PDB file of C-alpha atoms in Angstrom:
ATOM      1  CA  UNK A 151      94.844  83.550  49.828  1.00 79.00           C
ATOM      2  CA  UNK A 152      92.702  86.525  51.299  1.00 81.00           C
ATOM      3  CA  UNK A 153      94.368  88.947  48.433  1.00 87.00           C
ATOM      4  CA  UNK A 154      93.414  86.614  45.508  1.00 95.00           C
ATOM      5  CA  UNK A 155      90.552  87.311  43.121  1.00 95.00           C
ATOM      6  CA  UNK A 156      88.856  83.641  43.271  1.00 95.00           C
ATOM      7  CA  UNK A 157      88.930  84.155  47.423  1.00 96.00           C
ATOM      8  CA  UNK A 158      87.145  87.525  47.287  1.00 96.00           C
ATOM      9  CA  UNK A 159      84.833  87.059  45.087  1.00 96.00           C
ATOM     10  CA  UNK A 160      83.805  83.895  46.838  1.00 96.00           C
ATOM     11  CA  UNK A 161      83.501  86.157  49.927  1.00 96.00           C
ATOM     12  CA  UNK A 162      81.571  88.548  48.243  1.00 96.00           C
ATOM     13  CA  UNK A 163      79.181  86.140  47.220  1.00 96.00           C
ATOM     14  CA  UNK A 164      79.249  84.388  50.154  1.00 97.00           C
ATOM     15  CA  UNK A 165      78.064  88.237  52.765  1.00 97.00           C
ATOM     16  CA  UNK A 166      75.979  89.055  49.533  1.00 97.00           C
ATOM     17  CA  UNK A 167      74.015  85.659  49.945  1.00 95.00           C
ATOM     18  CA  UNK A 168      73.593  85.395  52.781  1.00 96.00           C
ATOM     19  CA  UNK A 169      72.170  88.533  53.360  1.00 97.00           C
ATOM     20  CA  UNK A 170      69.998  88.272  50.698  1.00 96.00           C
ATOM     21  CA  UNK A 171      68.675  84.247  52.443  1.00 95.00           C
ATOM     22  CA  UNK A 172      68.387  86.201  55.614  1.00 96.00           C
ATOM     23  CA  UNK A 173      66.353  89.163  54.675  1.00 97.00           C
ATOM     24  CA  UNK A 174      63.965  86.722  52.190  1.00 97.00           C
ATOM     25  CA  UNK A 175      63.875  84.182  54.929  1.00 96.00           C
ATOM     26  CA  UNK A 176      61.602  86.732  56.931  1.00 97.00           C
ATOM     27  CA  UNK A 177      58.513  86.910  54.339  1.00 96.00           C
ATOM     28  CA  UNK A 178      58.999  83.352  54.080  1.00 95.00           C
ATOM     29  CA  UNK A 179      60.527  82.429  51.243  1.00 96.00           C
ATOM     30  CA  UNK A 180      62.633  78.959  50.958  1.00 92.00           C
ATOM     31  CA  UNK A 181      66.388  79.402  49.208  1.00 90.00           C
ATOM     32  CA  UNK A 182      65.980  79.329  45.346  1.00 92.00           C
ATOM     33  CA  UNK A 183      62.378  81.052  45.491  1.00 96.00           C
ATOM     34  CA  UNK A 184      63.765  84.663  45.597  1.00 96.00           C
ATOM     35  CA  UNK A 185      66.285  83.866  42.211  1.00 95.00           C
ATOM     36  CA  UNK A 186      62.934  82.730  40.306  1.00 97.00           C
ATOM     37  CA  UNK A 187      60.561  85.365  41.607  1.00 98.00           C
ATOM     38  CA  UNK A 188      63.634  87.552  40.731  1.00 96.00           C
ATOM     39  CA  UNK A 189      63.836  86.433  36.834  1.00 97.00           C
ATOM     40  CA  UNK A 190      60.019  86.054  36.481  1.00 98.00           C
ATOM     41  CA  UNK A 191      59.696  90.117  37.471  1.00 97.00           C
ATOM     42  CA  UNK A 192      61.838  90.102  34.598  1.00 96.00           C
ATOM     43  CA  UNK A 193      60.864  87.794  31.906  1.00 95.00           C
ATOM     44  CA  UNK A 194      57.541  86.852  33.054  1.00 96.00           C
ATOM     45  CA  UNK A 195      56.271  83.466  31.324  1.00 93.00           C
ATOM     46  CA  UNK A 196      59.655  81.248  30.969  1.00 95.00           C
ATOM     47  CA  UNK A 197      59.293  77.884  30.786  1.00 94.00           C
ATOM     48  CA  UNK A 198      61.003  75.945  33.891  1.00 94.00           C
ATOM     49  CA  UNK A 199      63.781  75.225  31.829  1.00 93.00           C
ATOM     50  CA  UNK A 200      64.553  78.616  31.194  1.00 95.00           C
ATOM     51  CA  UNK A 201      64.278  79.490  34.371  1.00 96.00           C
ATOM     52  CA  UNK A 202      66.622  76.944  35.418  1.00 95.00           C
ATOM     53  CA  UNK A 203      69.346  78.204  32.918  1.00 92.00           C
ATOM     54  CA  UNK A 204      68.752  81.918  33.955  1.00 93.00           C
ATOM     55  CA  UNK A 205      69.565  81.059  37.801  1.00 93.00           C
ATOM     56  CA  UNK A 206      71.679  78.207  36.845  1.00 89.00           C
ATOM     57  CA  UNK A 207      69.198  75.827  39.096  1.00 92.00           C
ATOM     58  CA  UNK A 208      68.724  72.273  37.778  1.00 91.00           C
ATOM     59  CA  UNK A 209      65.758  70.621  36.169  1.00 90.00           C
ATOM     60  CA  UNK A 210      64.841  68.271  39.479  1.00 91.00           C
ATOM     61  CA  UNK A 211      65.568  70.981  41.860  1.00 93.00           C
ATOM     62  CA  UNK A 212      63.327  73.661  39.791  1.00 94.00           C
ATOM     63  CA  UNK A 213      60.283  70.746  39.303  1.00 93.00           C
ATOM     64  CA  UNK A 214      60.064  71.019  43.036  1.00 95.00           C
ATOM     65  CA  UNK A 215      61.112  74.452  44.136  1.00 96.00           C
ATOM     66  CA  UNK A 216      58.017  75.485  41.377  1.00 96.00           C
ATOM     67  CA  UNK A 217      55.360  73.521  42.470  1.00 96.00           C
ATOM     68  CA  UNK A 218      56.191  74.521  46.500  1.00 96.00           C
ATOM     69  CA  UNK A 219      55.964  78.048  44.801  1.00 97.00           C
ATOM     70  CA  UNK A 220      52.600  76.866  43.086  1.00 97.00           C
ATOM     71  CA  UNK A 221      51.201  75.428  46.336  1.00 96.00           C
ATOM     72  CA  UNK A 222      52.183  78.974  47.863  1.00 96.00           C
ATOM     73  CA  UNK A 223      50.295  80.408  45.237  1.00 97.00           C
ATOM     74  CA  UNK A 224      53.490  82.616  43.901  1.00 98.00           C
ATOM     75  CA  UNK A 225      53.302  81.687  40.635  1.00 98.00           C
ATOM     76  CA  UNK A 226      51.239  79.383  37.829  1.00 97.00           C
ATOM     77  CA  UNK A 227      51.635  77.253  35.353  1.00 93.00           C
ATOM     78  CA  UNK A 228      49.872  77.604  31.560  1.00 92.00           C
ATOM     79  CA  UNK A 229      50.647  74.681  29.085  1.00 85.00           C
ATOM     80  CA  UNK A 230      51.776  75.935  25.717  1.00 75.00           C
ATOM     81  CA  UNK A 231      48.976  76.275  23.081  1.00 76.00           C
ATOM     82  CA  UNK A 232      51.757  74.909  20.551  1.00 77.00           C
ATOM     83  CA  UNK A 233      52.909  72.421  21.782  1.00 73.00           C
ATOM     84  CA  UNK A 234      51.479  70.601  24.762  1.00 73.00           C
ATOM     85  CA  UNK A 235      54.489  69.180  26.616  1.00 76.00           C
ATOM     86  CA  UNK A 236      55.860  72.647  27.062  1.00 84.00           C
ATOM     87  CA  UNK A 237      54.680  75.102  29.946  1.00 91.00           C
ATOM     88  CA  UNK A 238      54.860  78.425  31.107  1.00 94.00           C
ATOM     89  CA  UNK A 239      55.488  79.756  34.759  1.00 97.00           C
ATOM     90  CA  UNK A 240      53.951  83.315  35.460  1.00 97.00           C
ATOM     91  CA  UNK A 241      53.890  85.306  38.441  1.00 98.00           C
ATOM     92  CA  UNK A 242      50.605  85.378  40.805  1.00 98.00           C
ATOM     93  CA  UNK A 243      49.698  88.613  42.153  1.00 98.00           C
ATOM     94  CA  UNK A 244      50.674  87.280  45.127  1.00 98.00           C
ATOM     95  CA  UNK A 245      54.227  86.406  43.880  1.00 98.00           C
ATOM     96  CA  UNK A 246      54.343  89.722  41.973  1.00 98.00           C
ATOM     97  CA  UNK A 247      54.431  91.502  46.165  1.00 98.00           C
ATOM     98  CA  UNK A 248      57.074  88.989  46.758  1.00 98.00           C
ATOM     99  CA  UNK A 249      58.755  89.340  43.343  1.00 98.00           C
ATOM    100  CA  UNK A 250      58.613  93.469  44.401  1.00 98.00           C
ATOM    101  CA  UNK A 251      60.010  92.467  47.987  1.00 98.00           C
ATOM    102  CA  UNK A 252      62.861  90.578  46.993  1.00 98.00           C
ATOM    103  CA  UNK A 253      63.906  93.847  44.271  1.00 98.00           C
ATOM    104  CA  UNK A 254      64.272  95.510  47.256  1.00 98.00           C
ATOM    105  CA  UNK A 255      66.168  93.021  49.454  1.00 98.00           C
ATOM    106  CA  UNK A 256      68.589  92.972  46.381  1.00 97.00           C
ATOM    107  CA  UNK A 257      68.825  96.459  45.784  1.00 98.00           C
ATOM    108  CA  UNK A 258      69.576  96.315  49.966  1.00 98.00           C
ATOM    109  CA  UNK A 259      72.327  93.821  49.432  1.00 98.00           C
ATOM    110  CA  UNK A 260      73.791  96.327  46.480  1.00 97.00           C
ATOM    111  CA  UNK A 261      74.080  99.195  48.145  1.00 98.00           C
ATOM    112  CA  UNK A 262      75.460  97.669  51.532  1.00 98.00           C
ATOM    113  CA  UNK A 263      78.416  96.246  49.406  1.00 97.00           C
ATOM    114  CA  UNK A 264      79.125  99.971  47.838  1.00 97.00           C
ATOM    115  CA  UNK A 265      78.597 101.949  50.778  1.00 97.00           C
ATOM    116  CA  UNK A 266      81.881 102.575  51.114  1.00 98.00           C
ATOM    117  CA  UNK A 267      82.657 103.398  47.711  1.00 98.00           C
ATOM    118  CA  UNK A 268      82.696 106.628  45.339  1.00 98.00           C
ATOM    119  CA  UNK A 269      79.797 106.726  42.705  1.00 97.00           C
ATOM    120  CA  UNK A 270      83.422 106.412  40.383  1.00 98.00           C
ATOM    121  CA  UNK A 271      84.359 103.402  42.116  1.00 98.00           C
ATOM    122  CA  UNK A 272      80.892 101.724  42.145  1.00 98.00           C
ATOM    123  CA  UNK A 273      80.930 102.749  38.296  1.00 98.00           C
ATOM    124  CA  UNK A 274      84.121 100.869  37.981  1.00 98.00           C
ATOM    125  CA  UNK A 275      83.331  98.043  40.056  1.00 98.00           C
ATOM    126  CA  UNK A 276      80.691  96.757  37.542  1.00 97.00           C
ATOM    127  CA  UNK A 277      82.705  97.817  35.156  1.00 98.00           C
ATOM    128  CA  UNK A 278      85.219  95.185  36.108  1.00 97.00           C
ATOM    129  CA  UNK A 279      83.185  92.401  37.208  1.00 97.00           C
ATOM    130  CA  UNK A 280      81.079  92.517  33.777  1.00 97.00           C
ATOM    131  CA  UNK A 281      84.522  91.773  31.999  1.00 97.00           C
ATOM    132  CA  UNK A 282      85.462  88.947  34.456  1.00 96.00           C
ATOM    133  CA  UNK A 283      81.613  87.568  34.825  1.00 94.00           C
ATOM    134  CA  UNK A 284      81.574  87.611  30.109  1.00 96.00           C
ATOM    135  CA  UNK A 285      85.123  86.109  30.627  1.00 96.00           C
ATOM    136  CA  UNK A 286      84.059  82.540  32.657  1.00 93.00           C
ATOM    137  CA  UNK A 287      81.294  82.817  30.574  1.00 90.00           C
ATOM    138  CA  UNK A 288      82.855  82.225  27.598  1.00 93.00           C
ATOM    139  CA  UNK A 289      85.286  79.608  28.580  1.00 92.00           C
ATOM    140  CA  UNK A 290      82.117  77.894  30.074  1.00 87.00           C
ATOM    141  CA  UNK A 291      80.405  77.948  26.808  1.00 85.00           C
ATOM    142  CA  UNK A 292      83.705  76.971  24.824  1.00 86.00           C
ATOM    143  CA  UNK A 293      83.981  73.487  27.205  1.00 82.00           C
ATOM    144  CA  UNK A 294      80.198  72.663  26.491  1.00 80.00           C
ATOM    145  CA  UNK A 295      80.734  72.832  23.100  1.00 82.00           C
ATOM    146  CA  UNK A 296      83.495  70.508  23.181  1.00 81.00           C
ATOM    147  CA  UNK A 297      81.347  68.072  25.170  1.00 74.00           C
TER     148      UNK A 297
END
């Protein structure tokens, strides 16, 4: 088991994680938060469903993960001058810090799992992983299709 692919890249996940819920954990920030403080320093102004997609978080989960971030003051809603049902999540100035923060706790958790690897290797690496990471994506998107 410990030389096949689906084993180590659960492990990888798995240190990369938890590293990641570790370091956020000590600004105070709840599991999910840093994934959607992540993609709003990104794409500033999703809607919660496309925020959900992005970091593959579901619809009740992100209703209450965003309004604990709203109470926090991290981020705020705007309703959509088009349509009125729809809204969009931006970053506070407050959540922008902790949007900053997490960057770097990421960037952190990147380089700790390359250390030990050439600038060639790391190259390769994502290489690699982009091919395997378009590959379940596809045959993800082919099933829901079929649904």
């Amino acid at each position: 088991m410990q030389g096949e692919l689906h084993y180590l890249l659960l492990k990888c996940f798995r240190g990369s994680h938890k590293f990641i819920v570790q370091e956020t954990s000590k600004i105070s920030l709840l599991p999910g938060q840093p994934k959607v403080l992540e993609c709003l320093r990104e794409r500033d102004g999703l809607s919660p469903k496309e925020i959900g997609t992005l970091c593959g978080i579901d619809k009740s989960t992100m209703t209450s993960l965003l309004a604990k971030m709203e109470r926090q003051k991290l981020v705020s809603r705007t309703d959509n001058r088009e349509d009125r049902r729809a809204i969009h999540i931006w970053l506070t100035p407050q959540g922008r810090v902790y949007a900053d923060q997490v960057a770097g706790i990421c960037r952190r958790a990147d380089e700790l799992a390359q250390r030990n690897l050439t600038e060639s290797q790391q190259k390769e690496l994502l290489r690699l992983l982009q091919i395997v990471s378009d590959t379940f994506e596809e045959k993800i998107s082919e099933e829901e299709k079929r649904k």
